[in-house]
PDB file of N, CA and C in Angstrom:
ATOM      1  N   MET A   1     121.845 110.550  86.528  1.00  0.00           N
ATOM      2  CA  MET A   1     121.670 109.122  86.309  1.00  0.00           C
ATOM      3  C   MET A   1     122.131 108.085  87.727  1.00  0.00           C
ATOM      4  N   GLY A   2     121.371 107.258  88.232  1.00  0.00           N
ATOM      5  CA  GLY A   2     122.745 106.198  88.718  1.00  0.00           C
ATOM      6  C   GLY A   2     122.393 104.808  88.665  1.00  0.00           C
ATOM      7  N   ILE A   3     123.023 104.465  90.132  1.00  0.00           N
ATOM      8  CA  ILE A   3     122.521 102.366  90.008  1.00  0.00           C
ATOM      9  C   ILE A   3     121.584 102.054  90.844  1.00  0.00           C
ATOM     10  N   VAL A   4     120.927 101.217  90.692  1.00  0.00           N
ATOM     11  CA  VAL A   4     119.518 100.928  91.322  1.00  0.00           C
ATOM     12  C   VAL A   4     120.081  99.332  90.956  1.00  0.00           C
ATOM     13  N   LYS A   5     120.007  98.741  92.273  1.00  0.00           N
ATOM     14  CA  LYS A   5     120.189  97.180  92.411  1.00  0.00           C
ATOM     15  C   LYS A   5     119.149  97.018  92.792  1.00  0.00           C
ATOM     16  N   ILE A   6     118.411  95.712  92.652  1.00  0.00           N
ATOM     17  CA  ILE A   6     117.691  94.928  91.900  1.00  0.00           C
ATOM     18  C   ILE A   6     118.168  93.326  92.207  1.00  0.00           C
ATOM     19  N   SER A   7     117.133  92.297  92.573  1.00  0.00           N
ATOM     20  CA  SER A   7     117.501  91.498  92.491  1.00  0.00           C
ATOM     21  C   SER A   7     117.453  90.684  91.548  1.00  0.00           C
ATOM     22  N   ASP A   8     118.255  89.162  91.328  1.00  0.00           N
ATOM     23  CA  ASP A   8     118.628  88.753  89.775  1.00  0.00           C
ATOM     24  C   ASP A   8     117.149  87.799  89.270  1.00  0.00           C
ATOM     25  N   LEU A   9     116.198  87.751  90.587  1.00  0.00           N
ATOM     26  CA  LEU A   9     115.228  87.458  89.207  1.00  0.00           C
ATOM     27  C   LEU A   9     114.136  88.582  88.713  1.00  0.00           C
ATOM     28  N   MET A  10     114.347  90.072  89.466  1.00  0.00           N
ATOM     29  CA  MET A  10     113.872  90.921  88.429  1.00  0.00           C
ATOM     30  C   MET A  10     114.713  91.340  87.645  1.00  0.00           C
ATOM     31  N   HIS A  11     115.923  90.871  87.491  1.00  0.00           N
ATOM     32  CA  HIS A  11     117.265  91.580  86.124  1.00  0.00           C
ATOM     33  C   HIS A  11     116.000  90.470  85.424  1.00  0.00           C
ATOM     34  N   ASP A  12     116.233  88.815  85.773  1.00  0.00           N
ATOM     35  CA  ASP A  12     115.933  87.920  84.606  1.00  0.00           C
ATOM     36  C   ASP A  12     114.527  88.558  84.083  1.00  0.00           C
ATOM     37  N   ASN A  13     113.728  88.832  84.940  1.00  0.00           N
ATOM     38  CA  ASN A  13     112.345  89.279  84.127  1.00  0.00           C
ATOM     39  C   ASN A  13     112.400  90.292  83.527  1.00  0.00           C
ATOM     40  N   LEU A  14     113.531  91.263  83.836  1.00  0.00           N
ATOM     41  CA  LEU A  14     113.637  92.492  82.707  1.00  0.00           C
ATOM     42  C   LEU A  14     114.270  91.898  81.699  1.00  0.00           C
ATOM     43  N   ARG A  15     114.897  90.699  81.835  1.00  0.00           N
ATOM     44  CA  ARG A  15     115.993  90.757  80.272  1.00  0.00           C
ATOM     45  C   ARG A  15     114.629  90.132  79.386  1.00  0.00           C
ATOM     46  N   SER A  16     113.848  89.215  79.792  1.00  0.00           N
ATOM     47  CA  SER A  16     113.132  88.447  79.451  1.00  0.00           C
ATOM     48  C   SER A  16     112.053  89.276  78.230  1.00  0.00           C
ATOM     49  N   ALA A  17     111.547  90.221  79.175  1.00  0.00           N
ATOM     50  CA  ALA A  17     109.998  91.082  79.093  1.00  0.00           C
ATOM     51  C   ALA A  17     111.079  91.979  77.661  1.00  0.00           C
ATOM     52  N   SER A  18     112.294  92.345  78.338  1.00  0.00           N
ATOM     53  CA  SER A  18     113.385  93.431  77.141  1.00  0.00           C
ATOM     54  C   SER A  18     113.170  92.468  75.839  1.00  0.00           C
ATOM     55  N   ASP A  19     113.245  91.255  75.368  1.00  0.00           N
ATOM     56  CA  ASP A  19     113.802  90.650  74.418  1.00  0.00           C
ATOM     57  C   ASP A  19     112.340  90.573  73.638  1.00  0.00           C
ATOM     58  N   ALA A  20     111.650  90.025  74.645  1.00  0.00           N
ATOM     59  CA  ALA A  20     110.334  90.445  73.833  1.00  0.00           C
ATOM     60  C   ALA A  20     109.621  91.293  73.346  1.00  0.00           C
ATOM     61  N   LEU A  21     109.719  92.320  73.647  1.00  0.00           N
ATOM     62  CA  LEU A  21     109.534  93.945  73.897  1.00  0.00           C
ATOM     63  C   LEU A  21     110.786  94.444  72.728  1.00  0.00           C
ATOM     64  N   SER A  22     111.589  93.992  72.646  1.00  0.00           N
ATOM     65  CA  SER A  22     112.143  94.862  71.405  1.00  0.00           C
ATOM     66  C   SER A  22     112.606  95.717  72.139  1.00  0.00           C
ATOM     67  N   ARG A  23     113.451  96.155  73.663  1.00  0.00           N
ATOM     68  CA  ARG A  23     113.750  96.684  74.792  1.00  0.00           C
ATOM     69  C   ARG A  23     115.165  96.679  74.789  1.00  0.00           C
ATOM     70  N   SER A  24     115.914  97.751  75.191  1.00  0.00           N
ATOM     71  CA  SER A  24     117.233  97.174  75.848  1.00  0.00           C
ATOM     72  C   SER A  24     116.379  96.854  77.267  1.00  0.00           C
ATOM     73  N   ILE A  25     117.296  96.070  78.089  1.00  0.00           N
ATOM     74  CA  ILE A  25     116.822  96.229  80.072  1.00  0.00           C
ATOM     75  C   ILE A  25     116.825  97.444  80.076  1.00  0.00           C
ATOM     76  N   ASN A  26     117.493  98.300  80.419  1.00  0.00           N
ATOM     77  CA  ASN A  26     117.461  99.968  80.823  1.00  0.00           C
ATOM     78  C   ASN A  26     115.953 100.274  80.518  1.00  0.00           C
ATOM     79  N   ALA A  27     115.654 100.514  78.615  1.00  0.00           N
ATOM     80  CA  ALA A  27     114.394 101.168  78.540  1.00  0.00           C
ATOM     81  C   ALA A  27     113.244 100.492  78.922  1.00  0.00           C
ATOM     82  N   GLN A  28     113.418  98.701  79.411  1.00  0.00           N
ATOM     83  CA  GLN A  28     112.135  98.275  79.682  1.00  0.00           C
ATOM     84  C   GLN A  28     112.109  98.448  81.501  1.00  0.00           C
ATOM     85  N   ALA A  29     113.154  98.413  82.119  1.00  0.00           N
ATOM     86  CA  ALA A  29     113.365  98.961  83.762  1.00  0.00           C
ATOM     87  C   ALA A  29     112.694 100.670  83.724  1.00  0.00           C
ATOM     88  N   GLU A  30     113.009 101.272  83.080  1.00  0.00           N
ATOM     89  CA  GLU A  30     112.267 102.522  82.748  1.00  0.00           C
ATOM     90  C   GLU A  30     110.870 102.965  82.555  1.00  0.00           C
ATOM     91  N   HIS A  31     110.427 101.662  81.664  1.00  0.00           N
ATOM     92  CA  HIS A  31     109.153 101.636  81.316  1.00  0.00           C
ATOM     93  C   HIS A  31     108.646 101.486  82.149  1.00  0.00           C
ATOM     94  N   TRP A  32     108.715 100.016  83.187  1.00  0.00           N
ATOM     95  CA  TRP A  32     107.861  99.560  84.428  1.00  0.00           C
ATOM     96  C   TRP A  32     107.702 100.815  85.259  1.00  0.00           C
ATOM     97  N   MET A  33     109.063 101.344  85.460  1.00  0.00           N
ATOM     98  CA  MET A  33     109.160 102.700  86.727  1.00  0.00           C
ATOM     99  C   MET A  33     107.727 103.355  86.367  1.00  0.00           C
ATOM    100  N   ARG A  34     108.090 103.782  85.230  1.00  0.00           N
ATOM    101  CA  ARG A  34     106.907 105.079  84.580  1.00  0.00           C
ATOM    102  C   ARG A  34     105.792 104.862  84.654  1.00  0.00           C
ATOM    103  N   ILE A  35     105.026 103.074  84.155  1.00  0.00           N
ATOM    104  CA  ILE A  35     103.923 102.698  84.358  1.00  0.00           C
ATOM    105  C   ILE A  35     103.952 103.119  85.694  1.00  0.00           C
ATOM    106  N   GLY A  36     104.442 102.097  86.376  1.00  0.00           N
ATOM    107  CA  GLY A  36     104.482 102.005  88.198  1.00  0.00           C
ATOM    108  C   GLY A  36     104.193 103.508  88.902  1.00  0.00           C
ATOM    109  N   MET A  37     104.948 104.418  88.433  1.00  0.00           N
ATOM    110  CA  MET A  37     105.043 105.706  89.237  1.00  0.00           C
ATOM    111  C   MET A  37     103.444 106.061  88.893  1.00  0.00           C
ATOM    112  N   LEU A  38     103.100 106.068  88.056  1.00  0.00           N
ATOM    113  CA  LEU A  38     101.891 106.733  87.184  1.00  0.00           C
ATOM    114  C   LEU A  38     100.345 106.139  87.649  1.00  0.00           C
ATOM    115  N   SER A  39     100.615 104.718  87.892  1.00  0.00           N
ATOM    116  CA  SER A  39      99.792 103.889  88.600  1.00  0.00           C
ATOM    117  C   SER A  39      99.436 104.705  90.013  1.00  0.00           C
ATOM    118  N   GLU A  40     100.354 104.486  90.537  1.00  0.00           N
ATOM    119  CA  GLU A  40     100.298 104.977  92.175  1.00  0.00           C
ATOM    120  C   GLU A  40     100.146 106.440  92.289  1.00  0.00           C
ATOM    121  N   LEU A  41     100.563 107.407  91.350  1.00  0.00           N
ATOM    122  CA  LEU A  41      99.988 108.887  91.587  1.00  0.00           C
ATOM    123  C   LEU A  41      98.298 109.022  90.693  1.00  0.00           C
ATOM    124  N   HIS A  42      97.824 107.852  90.175  1.00  0.00           N
ATOM    125  CA  HIS A  42      96.417 108.036  89.573  1.00  0.00           C
ATOM    126  C   HIS A  42      95.730 106.547  89.643  1.00  0.00           C
ATOM    127  N   PRO A  43      95.743 106.378  91.006  1.00  0.00           N
ATOM    128  CA  PRO A  43      95.262 104.681  91.092  1.00  0.00           C
ATOM    129  C   PRO A  43      93.536 104.686  90.439  1.00  0.00           C
ATOM    130  N   GLU A  44      93.300 105.477  89.669  1.00  0.00           N
ATOM    131  CA  GLU A  44      91.733 105.346  88.891  1.00  0.00           C
ATOM    132  C   GLU A  44      91.933 104.936  87.836  1.00  0.00           C
ATOM    133  N   LEU A  45      93.171 105.709  87.564  1.00  0.00           N
ATOM    134  CA  LEU A  45      93.829 104.985  85.868  1.00  0.00           C
ATOM    135  C   LEU A  45      94.186 103.088  85.410  1.00  0.00           C
ATOM    136  N   CYS A  46      93.315 102.537  84.431  1.00  0.00           N
ATOM    137  CA  CYS A  46      93.785 101.245  84.359  1.00  0.00           C
ATOM    138  C   CYS A  46      95.217 101.361  83.449  1.00  0.00           C
ATOM    139  N   HIS A  47      95.382 100.251  83.155  1.00  0.00           N
ATOM    140  CA  HIS A  47      97.145 100.187  82.484  1.00  0.00           C
ATOM    141  C   HIS A  47      96.711 100.999  81.028  1.00  0.00           C
ATOM    142  N   GLY A  48      95.715 100.328  80.512  1.00  0.00           N
ATOM    143  CA  GLY A  48      95.451 100.986  78.684  1.00  0.00           C
ATOM    144  C   GLY A  48      95.204 101.861  79.118  1.00  0.00           C
ATOM    145  N   ASP A  49      94.848 102.848  80.244  1.00  0.00           N
ATOM    146  CA  ASP A  49      94.844 104.300  80.188  1.00  0.00           C
ATOM    147  C   ASP A  49      96.207 104.972  80.313  1.00  0.00           C
ATOM    148  N   ILE A  50      96.593 104.915  81.373  1.00  0.00           N
ATOM    149  CA  ILE A  50      98.246 104.883  80.743  1.00  0.00           C
ATOM    150  C   ILE A  50      99.037 104.675  80.256  1.00  0.00           C
ATOM    151  N   CYS A  51      98.843 103.801  79.449  1.00  0.00           N
ATOM    152  CA  CYS A  51      99.712 103.733  78.132  1.00  0.00           C
ATOM    153  C   CYS A  51      99.307 104.741  77.398  1.00  0.00           C
ATOM    154  N   GLN A  52      97.769 104.686  76.682  1.00  0.00           N
ATOM    155  CA  GLN A  52      96.950 105.833  75.784  1.00  0.00           C
ATOM    156  C   GLN A  52      97.524 107.070  76.539  1.00  0.00           C
ATOM    157  N   LEU A  53      98.070 107.858  77.985  1.00  0.00           N
ATOM    158  CA  LEU A  53      98.486 108.884  78.180  1.00  0.00           C
ATOM    159  C   LEU A  53      99.999 108.966  77.658  1.00  0.00           C
ATOM    160  N   LEU A  54     100.822 108.008  77.987  1.00  0.00           N
ATOM    161  CA  LEU A  54     102.189 107.928  77.643  1.00  0.00           C
ATOM    162  C   LEU A  54     102.179 108.230  75.847  1.00  0.00           C
ATOM    163  N   MET A  55     101.662 107.386  75.360  1.00  0.00           N
ATOM    164  CA  MET A  55     101.633 107.701  73.601  1.00  0.00           C
ATOM    165  C   MET A  55     101.200 109.488  73.412  1.00  0.00           C
ATOM    166  N   ARG A  56     100.328 109.292  74.157  1.00  0.00           N
ATOM    167  CA  ARG A  56     100.048 110.959  73.996  1.00  0.00           C
ATOM    168  C   ARG A  56     100.670 111.970  74.016  1.00  0.00           C
ATOM    169  N   ALA A  57     101.257 111.418  75.227  1.00  0.00           N
ATOM    170  CA  ALA A  57     102.456 112.756  75.982  1.00  0.00           C
ATOM    171  C   ALA A  57     104.018 112.404  74.452  1.00  0.00           C
ATOM    172  N   LYS A  58     103.779 111.256  74.141  1.00  0.00           N
ATOM    173  CA  LYS A  58     105.213 110.970  73.357  1.00  0.00           C
ATOM    174  C   LYS A  58     105.254 112.016  71.772  1.00  0.00           C
ATOM    175  N   GLN A  59     103.589 111.480  71.557  1.00  0.00           N
ATOM    176  CA  GLN A  59     103.002 112.494  70.102  1.00  0.00           C
ATOM    177  C   GLN A  59     103.333 113.707  70.678  1.00  0.00           C
ATOM    178  N   ALA A  60     103.418 114.274  71.613  1.00  0.00           N
ATOM    179  CA  ALA A  60     103.108 115.944  71.774  1.00  0.00           C
ATOM    180  C   ALA A  60     104.571 116.369  72.441  1.00  0.00           C
ATOM    181  N   GLY A  61     105.731 115.203  72.224  1.00  0.00           N
ATOM    182  CA  GLY A  61     106.571 115.798  72.143  1.00  0.00           C
ATOM    183  C   GLY A  61     107.080 116.100  73.886  1.00  0.00           C
ATOM    184  N   ASP A  62     106.297 115.544  74.529  1.00  0.00           N
ATOM    185  CA  ASP A  62     106.424 116.000  76.433  1.00  0.00           C
ATOM    186  C   ASP A  62     106.268 114.724  76.737  1.00  0.00           C
ATOM    187  N   GLN A  63     107.663 114.743  77.347  1.00  0.00           N
ATOM    188  CA  GLN A  63     107.672 113.080  78.586  1.00  0.00           C
ATOM    189  C   GLN A  63     107.679 113.568  79.779  1.00  0.00           C
ATOM    190  N   SER A  64     107.288 115.049  80.466  1.00  0.00           N
ATOM    191  CA  SER A  64     107.557 115.580  81.526  1.00  0.00           C
ATOM    192  C   SER A  64     106.024 114.681  82.483  1.00  0.00           C
ATOM    193  N   LEU A  65     106.902 114.621  83.576  1.00  0.00           N
ATOM    194  CA  LEU A  65     105.435 114.322  84.548  1.00  0.00           C
ATOM    195  C   LEU A  65     103.940 115.706  84.521  1.00  0.00           C
ATOM    196  N   ALA A  66     104.550 117.278  84.109  1.00  0.00           N
ATOM    197  CA  ALA A  66     103.589 118.244  83.987  1.00  0.00           C
ATOM    198  C   ALA A  66     102.438 117.665  83.159  1.00  0.00           C
ATOM    199  N   PHE A  67     102.713 116.720  81.785  1.00  0.00           N
ATOM    200  CA  PHE A  67     101.674 116.204  80.985  1.00  0.00           C
ATOM    201  C   PHE A  67     100.815 115.055  81.698  1.00  0.00           C
ATOM    202  N   PHE A  68     100.675 115.104  82.317  1.00  0.00           N
ATOM    203  CA  PHE A  68     100.099 113.844  83.054  1.00  0.00           C
ATOM    204  C   PHE A  68      99.446 114.607  84.323  1.00  0.00           C
ATOM    205  N   THR A  69     100.158 115.352  84.910  1.00  0.00           N
ATOM    206  CA  THR A  69      99.330 116.405  85.676  1.00  0.00           C
ATOM    207  C   THR A  69      98.392 117.212  85.025  1.00  0.00           C
ATOM    208  N   GLN A  70      98.749 117.854  84.199  1.00  0.00           N
ATOM    209  CA  GLN A  70      97.306 118.565  83.030  1.00  0.00           C
ATOM    210  C   GLN A  70      96.757 117.842  82.797  1.00  0.00           C
ATOM    211  N   GLU A  71      96.857 116.678  81.994  1.00  0.00           N
ATOM    212  CA  GLU A  71      96.260 115.781  81.574  1.00  0.00           C
ATOM    213  C   GLU A  71      94.915 115.154  81.996  1.00  0.00           C
ATOM    214  N   LEU A  72      95.213 114.854  83.801  1.00  0.00           N
ATOM    215  CA  LEU A  72      94.773 114.575  84.133  1.00  0.00           C
ATOM    216  C   LEU A  72      93.402 115.015  84.843  1.00  0.00           C
ATOM    217  N   GLN A  73      94.015 116.655  84.970  1.00  0.00           N
ATOM    218  CA  GLN A  73      92.575 117.532  85.097  1.00  0.00           C
ATOM    219  C   GLN A  73      91.588 117.436  84.560  1.00  0.00           C
ATOM    220  N   PRO A  74      90.137 117.290  85.751  1.00  0.00           N
ATOM    221  CA  PRO A  74      89.186 117.318  85.209  1.00  0.00           C
ATOM    222  C   PRO A  74      89.083 118.969  83.935  1.00  0.00           C
ATOM    223  N   PRO A  75      88.562 118.709  82.771  1.00  0.00           N
ATOM    224  CA  PRO A  75      88.016 120.067  81.515  1.00  0.00           C
ATOM    225  C   PRO A  75      87.442 121.051  82.981  1.00  0.00           C
ATOM    226  N   ALA A  76      88.343 122.173  82.818  1.00  0.00           N
ATOM    227  CA  ALA A  76      87.214 123.245  82.833  1.00  0.00           C
ATOM    228  C   ALA A  76      85.980 123.705  82.056  1.00  0.00           C
ATOM    229  N   ALA A  77      85.198 124.280  83.189  1.00  0.00           N
ATOM    230  CA  ALA A  77      83.628 123.948  82.852  1.00  0.00           C
ATOM    231  C   ALA A  77      83.696 125.258  81.688  1.00  0.00           C
ATOM    232  N   ALA A  78      82.745 125.290  80.878  1.00  0.00           N
ATOM    233  CA  ALA A  78      83.043 125.962  79.847  1.00  0.00           C
ATOM    234  C   ALA A  78      81.828 127.082  80.470  1.00  0.00           C
ATOM    235  N   PRO A  79      82.119 128.324  80.163  1.00  0.00           N
ATOM    236  CA  PRO A  79      81.005 129.390  80.362  1.00  0.00           C
ATOM    237  C   PRO A  79      80.111 129.346  79.737  1.00  0.00           C
ATOM    238  N   LYS A  80      78.662 129.472  80.498  1.00  0.00           N
ATOM    239  CA  LYS A  80      77.613 129.098  79.998  1.00  0.00           C
ATOM    240  C   LYS A  80      77.312 130.806  79.354  1.00  0.00           C
ATOM    241  N   PRO A  81      76.700 130.348  78.441  1.00  0.00           N
ATOM    242  CA  PRO A  81      76.225 131.569  77.414  1.00  0.00           C
ATOM    243  C   PRO A  81      75.333 132.423  78.148  1.00  0.00           C
ATOM    244  N   ALA A  82      75.306 133.939  77.925  1.00  0.00           N
ATOM    245  CA  ALA A  82      74.725 134.813  78.910  1.00  0.00           C
ATOM    246  C   ALA A  82      73.629 134.544  78.181  1.00  0.00           C
ATOM    247  N   ARG A  83      72.231 134.557  79.228  1.00  0.00           N
ATOM    248  CA  ARG A  83      70.835 135.297  79.199  1.00  0.00           C
ATOM    249  C   ARG A  83      70.445 136.431  78.564  1.00  0.00           C
ATOM    250  N   LYS A  84      69.863 135.969  77.658  1.00  0.00           N
ATOM    251  CA  LYS A  84      68.962 137.656  77.254  1.00  0.00           C
ATOM    252  C   LYS A  84      68.074 138.062  78.241  1.00  0.00           C
ATOM    253  N   ALA A  85      68.066 139.514  78.255  1.00  0.00           N
ATOM    254  CA  ALA A  85      67.124 139.513  79.568  1.00  0.00           C
ATOM    255  C   ALA A  85      65.651 139.694  78.824  1.00  0.00           C
ATOM    256  N   LEU A  86      64.477 139.224  80.149  1.00  0.00           N
ATOM    257  CA  LEU A  86      63.275 139.469  79.543  1.00  0.00           C
ATOM    258  C   LEU A  86      62.636 140.842  79.669  1.00  0.00           C
ATOM    259  N   ARG A  87      61.878 141.290  78.454  1.00  0.00           N
ATOM    260  CA  ARG A  87      61.302 142.554  79.085  1.00  0.00           C
ATOM    261  C   ARG A  87      59.679 142.461  78.672  1.00  0.00           C
TER     262      ARG A  87
END
């Protein structure tokens, strides 16, 4: 844990958002940082997609970044069924 210095304007924005969303100021800041980090890592995702991933991670009990990197990889191709030899 550490101290992060932010502008007074950002602190005011955090306070307003945290009040409106029933979060602590620290929880709101962490939420915004998580959303921003995931947006930078996965620019192809919209805000709604990222929120859905966060919800699924919470339900799965996994808050690590590993969940997001695994989740966003394309699914492995299913093995093709073996063809029967023609006689």
